[in-house]
Amino acid sequence: MQEQLKELNQVAVNAIASTDNLDELDKLRVKYLGKKGELSQILRGMGKLAAQERPAVGSQANVVKEEVQQNLEQRKQALQQAKIAAQIEAETLDVTMPGVNRPLGRVHPLNGVVDRVLDIFVGLGYTVATGPQIETDYYNFEALNTPKDHPARDMQDTFYLPGGNLLRTHTSSVQIRYMENNEPPIRIIAPGRVYRRDTVDATHSAVFNQVEILAIDQGLKFTDLKGTIKEFLQRMFGDELPVQFRTSYFPFTEPSAEVDVQWKGKWLEVMGCGMVDPNVLKAVGYDPEIYTGFAAGFGVERFAMVLHQIDDIRRLYNSDLRFLNQF
Ligand code: 2NL
């Protein structure tokens, strides 16, 4: 029996050493040390031994059991380590591989100009106001002192929708809506897309972006308008900028003016402005005997073209990256 145990020990240790698989290792454990395993089978023969032989065999069996167990445990550890090492090896990143280039987007030059304009006026205490692009005749024309038979409608003739609504020709409609819902004093700036029935060429587009400002308060005068416009234009184009006001006409302002800046040696018309016509104030329920105000409006594309020396307005709409990447 001692021979048998010695033999079992030898065979088991060899088998354990030569397996490289954790499942097989567990099968070996069952095979040698399990309840119905080989060690148990040998020990079942103990009964046939003489009483004085039993202690020696018993203690040898324990030694064998312990040694096989120890071998199993060590092999298990080694195989688990190897498995983890193999996994790490397989998942290793090659940090020297070339990366995937994902270029960052950037602000469109048109939106860049709008952002700068809004920053300046918000800094002067103005609130940004927005409104619908589809308007009623009332908000786009009537409330702005431009009745149905008014000749100014011809120059702004726009896109009419079935039912009589239209695509707004300026963001003044936003300001009318704002005044209806707020009491003076107000200072607002209304940026947004506007529409005019225009033939597209290098300097015209039927869809463009406009910004209008409006201030209503007691005692506002033309000099307040001039100061505000001058401050704005100098922040936009630089401190030394020559600015001039020329008399003009808009149905919703009286008096009205066109503003020119001297840029690269030439006078350029950049915006229109004026004191809000009393009829506009009356239309929103403000008393023109108490309140006065000024307003101004300009096309963002025009500003972007002047600031960035862009020769054709259509470049701003084509999404051509060769063009846009320059900004
Ligand atoms: C331009 C000129 C202008 C206004 C817009 C305005 C708005 C209200 C009342 C009175 Cl609610 N006026 N806006 C005034 C003068 C000129 O825009 O060249 N736009 C592209």
XYZ file of C-alpha atoms and ligand atoms in Angstrom:
347
model
C 0.000 0.000 0.000
C 2.863 2.364 0.745
C 4.147 1.572 -2.729
C 0.746 2.443 -4.179
C 0.737 5.786 -2.356
C 4.237 6.583 -3.528
C 3.230 5.705 -7.077
C 0.094 7.876 -6.867
C 2.159 10.787 -5.548
C 4.631 10.460 -8.412
C 2.006 10.117 -11.161
C -0.139 12.963 -9.813
C 2.783 15.389 -9.498
C 3.897 14.611 -13.049
C 0.390 14.990 -14.463
C -0.066 18.316 -12.665
C 3.271 19.583 -13.927
C 2.474 18.713 -17.526
C -0.968 20.295 -17.830
C -1.261 23.868 -19.077
C -4.982 24.227 -18.794
C -6.985 25.273 -15.716
C -9.987 23.062 -16.544
C -7.767 20.025 -16.898
C -6.027 20.912 -13.652
C -9.363 20.812 -11.858
C -10.139 17.444 -13.419
C -6.806 16.168 -12.042
C -7.785 17.371 -8.576
C -11.011 15.360 -8.768
C -9.198 12.387 -10.249
C -6.612 12.169 -7.432
C -8.103 13.837 -4.373
C -11.848 13.751 -5.030
C -14.285 11.684 -2.891
C -14.216 8.905 -5.468
C -10.635 9.726 -6.454
C -7.607 7.491 -6.446
C -6.385 8.458 -2.973
C -9.750 7.610 -1.429
C -9.765 4.334 -3.290
C -6.381 3.345 -1.907
C -7.375 4.357 1.612
C -10.466 2.231 1.382
C -8.076 -0.765 1.536
C -6.842 0.345 4.998
C -9.251 -2.018 6.641
C -7.296 -4.977 5.385
C -4.109 -3.789 7.021
C -2.788 -4.963 10.332
C -3.535 -2.517 13.142
C 0.124 -1.598 13.712
C 0.638 -0.710 10.034
C -2.254 1.738 9.911
C -0.689 4.821 11.592
C 2.310 4.804 9.249
C 0.105 4.416 6.156
C -2.275 7.030 7.474
C 0.390 9.619 7.981
C 1.938 8.810 4.574
C -1.482 9.299 2.985
C -1.665 12.733 4.609
C 1.782 13.636 3.333
C 0.803 12.532 -0.193
C -2.458 14.422 -0.014
C -0.699 17.549 1.153
C 1.965 17.362 -1.504
C -0.544 16.825 -4.331
C -2.655 19.654 -2.979
C 0.349 21.944 -2.838
C 1.301 21.059 -6.395
C -2.235 21.688 -7.584
C -2.305 25.086 -5.900
C 1.070 26.168 -7.248
C 0.196 25.059 -10.765
C -3.131 26.841 -10.549
C -1.412 30.091 -9.553
C 1.111 29.740 -12.352
C -1.546 29.048 -14.989
C -3.687 31.974 -13.844
C -0.693 34.309 -13.996
C 0.120 33.064 -17.487
C -3.466 33.591 -18.600
C -3.464 37.228 -17.385
C -0.060 37.856 -18.936
C -1.306 36.485 -22.292
C -4.369 38.695 -22.115
C -2.308 41.814 -21.378
C 0.011 40.930 -24.222
C -2.933 40.540 -26.627
C -4.520 43.835 -25.591
C -1.422 45.984 -25.679
C -1.875 49.323 -27.487
C 0.689 50.344 -30.023
C 1.152 53.939 -28.953
C 3.432 54.573 -31.926
C 0.603 53.964 -34.428
C -0.442 57.092 -36.375
C -3.615 58.672 -34.892
C -6.913 59.484 -36.600
C -7.074 63.191 -37.466
C -10.338 64.720 -36.309
C -10.198 68.415 -37.205
C -11.948 70.819 -34.831
C -14.882 72.819 -36.139
C -14.913 76.577 -35.785
C -17.321 79.483 -35.751
C -18.571 80.554 -39.196
C -17.336 84.070 -40.098
C -20.937 85.274 -40.248
C -21.740 83.972 -36.769
C -18.396 85.322 -35.561
C -19.499 88.826 -36.557
C -22.935 88.363 -34.922
C -21.220 87.197 -31.719
C -18.966 90.261 -31.647
C -21.899 92.616 -32.290
C -24.008 91.021 -29.538
C -21.063 91.167 -27.102
C -20.658 94.893 -27.698
C -24.340 95.741 -27.221
C -24.826 93.397 -24.277
C -21.870 95.276 -22.775
C -23.821 98.507 -23.308
C -26.811 97.076 -21.422
C -28.904 95.713 -24.303
C -30.978 92.527 -24.093
C -31.034 90.036 -26.984
C -34.531 89.522 -28.442
C -35.632 87.018 -31.097
C -38.884 86.223 -32.877
C -40.539 84.351 -35.768
C -39.275 84.490 -39.367
C -42.813 84.044 -40.655
C -44.655 87.261 -39.811
C -48.010 88.909 -40.243
C -48.354 91.979 -42.447
C -49.092 93.918 -39.280
C -45.824 93.211 -37.432
C -43.648 93.516 -40.522
C -45.223 96.636 -42.078
C -48.344 98.194 -40.526
C -46.987 98.656 -37.007
C -43.843 100.151 -38.529
C -45.681 103.057 -40.111
C -45.696 101.308 -43.497
C -49.325 100.943 -44.617
C -50.423 98.887 -47.617
C -50.064 101.653 -50.219
C -46.709 102.887 -48.920
C -44.019 103.162 -51.652
C -41.356 101.784 -49.245
C -43.026 98.395 -49.574
C -41.837 98.118 -53.175
C -38.158 98.158 -52.178
C -38.743 95.479 -49.577
C -41.201 93.363 -51.517
C -40.947 89.961 -50.025
C -42.182 86.371 -50.087
C -45.867 86.001 -49.285
C -47.309 82.778 -47.943
C -50.781 81.396 -48.667
C -53.105 83.037 -46.142
C -51.393 86.431 -46.214
C -48.428 85.914 -43.902
C -44.947 86.696 -45.162
C -41.241 86.153 -44.559
C -40.042 89.106 -42.474
C -37.987 91.730 -44.310
C -36.272 92.990 -41.134
C -36.123 92.082 -37.464
C -38.034 95.266 -36.549
C -41.056 92.949 -36.181
C -39.298 91.321 -33.218
C -38.949 94.734 -31.622
C -42.626 95.566 -32.133
C -43.537 92.295 -30.408
C -41.106 93.089 -27.572
C -42.504 96.606 -27.075
C -46.069 95.242 -26.953
C -45.045 93.076 -24.005
C -42.694 95.420 -22.131
C -42.799 98.938 -20.762
C -40.020 101.516 -21.299
C -37.199 102.004 -20.642
C -36.035 99.288 -23.067
C -32.775 98.517 -24.799
C -32.877 95.509 -27.099
C -30.906 93.973 -29.916
C -32.628 91.686 -32.436
C -30.395 89.492 -34.628
C -31.858 87.121 -37.210
C -32.490 85.936 -40.724
C -34.527 88.192 -43.017
C -35.880 87.878 -46.563
C -36.220 90.248 -49.495
C -37.205 89.698 -53.095
C -33.743 90.413 -54.453
C -31.794 89.032 -57.401
C -28.702 87.287 -56.097
C -25.347 88.746 -57.133
C -21.959 89.409 -55.522
C -23.414 91.889 -53.030
C -27.072 90.824 -52.749
C -28.860 87.811 -51.342
C -32.583 87.144 -50.973
C -31.864 85.723 -47.522
C -29.490 87.552 -45.233
C -28.815 88.236 -41.584
C -29.767 91.471 -39.944
C -29.194 93.038 -36.561
C -31.379 95.845 -35.265
C -31.022 97.778 -32.046
C -33.723 99.754 -30.292
C -33.670 102.048 -27.245
C -36.773 103.718 -25.799
C -36.658 105.974 -22.769
C -37.575 109.463 -21.586
C -35.383 112.142 -23.109
C -33.436 110.133 -25.684
C -32.063 112.439 -28.407
C -30.307 112.124 -31.734
C -26.985 112.680 -29.971
C -27.588 109.507 -27.911
C -28.065 107.619 -31.178
C -24.893 109.109 -32.654
C -22.846 108.318 -29.570
C -24.097 104.733 -29.417
C -23.456 104.078 -33.125
C -20.024 105.677 -33.008
C -19.012 103.669 -29.942
C -20.238 100.473 -31.587
C -18.481 101.092 -34.915
C -15.203 101.992 -33.223
C -15.306 98.810 -31.163
C -16.008 96.878 -34.371
C -13.495 98.533 -36.717
C -11.016 100.323 -34.465
C -10.688 103.556 -32.497
C -9.467 105.857 -35.260
C -12.382 105.051 -37.589
C -13.901 108.068 -39.385
C -17.728 107.898 -39.201
C -20.280 110.114 -40.961
C -24.061 110.426 -40.822
C -26.002 111.307 -44.013
C -29.678 112.191 -43.985
C -31.903 109.431 -45.326
C -35.438 108.120 -45.108
C -37.104 105.135 -43.424
C -40.855 104.947 -42.802
C -40.293 103.948 -39.141
C -37.778 106.667 -38.159
C -37.850 110.464 -38.267
C -35.313 111.901 -38.732
C -33.409 109.077 -40.425
C -29.760 108.690 -41.353
C -27.389 106.438 -43.224
C -24.043 105.752 -41.556
C -20.784 105.547 -43.524
C -17.326 104.536 -42.341
C -14.030 105.330 -44.027
C -12.427 101.956 -44.611
C -9.288 101.360 -46.680
C -9.569 104.868 -48.154
C -13.214 104.698 -49.249
C -16.515 105.755 -47.642
C -18.691 102.673 -47.166
C -22.362 102.683 -46.190
C -22.678 100.254 -43.260
C -26.005 100.908 -41.526
C -29.244 102.852 -41.307
C -30.677 104.524 -38.215
C -32.963 107.225 -36.861
C -35.252 108.431 -34.103
C -38.265 106.132 -33.760
C -41.282 107.629 -35.561
C -44.065 108.672 -33.108
C -46.511 106.560 -35.120
C -44.508 103.432 -34.256
C -44.590 104.313 -30.552
C -48.361 104.874 -30.748
C -48.845 101.496 -32.479
C -47.410 99.676 -29.448
C -49.223 101.858 -26.924
C -46.314 104.068 -25.840
C -47.051 107.791 -25.388
C -44.751 109.716 -27.798
C -45.179 112.817 -25.611
C -43.394 110.960 -22.809
C -41.038 108.600 -24.594
C -38.599 108.963 -27.441
C -36.219 106.412 -28.847
C -33.686 105.544 -31.461
C -33.153 102.521 -33.668
C -30.575 101.236 -36.133
C -30.222 98.283 -38.431
C -27.582 96.663 -40.579
C -26.770 93.575 -42.605
C -24.303 91.208 -40.971
C -22.978 89.940 -44.319
C -21.981 93.466 -45.266
C -20.004 93.816 -42.047
C -18.358 90.425 -42.481
C -17.393 91.302 -46.067
C -15.837 94.612 -45.058
C -14.033 93.217 -42.004
C -12.663 90.119 -43.748
C -12.222 91.559 -47.261
C -14.652 89.062 -48.807
C -15.462 89.911 -52.432
C -18.647 87.873 -52.953
C -21.524 87.446 -50.497
C -22.189 83.933 -51.854
C -18.908 82.707 -50.359
C -20.603 83.042 -46.965
C -23.288 80.516 -47.943
C -21.403 77.883 -49.979
C -19.833 75.994 -47.046
C -16.626 75.667 -49.074
C -13.964 74.591 -46.555
C -11.151 76.063 -48.651
C -12.788 79.422 -47.961
C -13.991 78.825 -44.406
C -10.648 77.443 -43.177
C -9.126 80.892 -43.603
C -11.047 82.272 -40.622
C -31.011 98.917 -42.554
C -31.716 99.971 -41.762
C -33.062 100.350 -39.852
C -34.589 100.554 -38.029
C -33.864 99.764 -38.904
C -36.453 100.379 -36.418
C -37.154 99.479 -35.634
C -38.216 99.947 -34.893
C -38.563 101.242 -34.942
C -37.843 102.088 -35.722
Cl -39.100 98.852 -33.957
N -36.795 101.658 -36.442
N -35.416 99.899 -37.122
C -34.463 101.928 -38.083
C -33.631 102.504 -39.046
C -32.926 101.701 -39.936
O -32.383 99.466 -40.684
O -30.241 99.249 -43.379
N -31.275 97.675 -42.317
C -30.637 96.601 -43.050
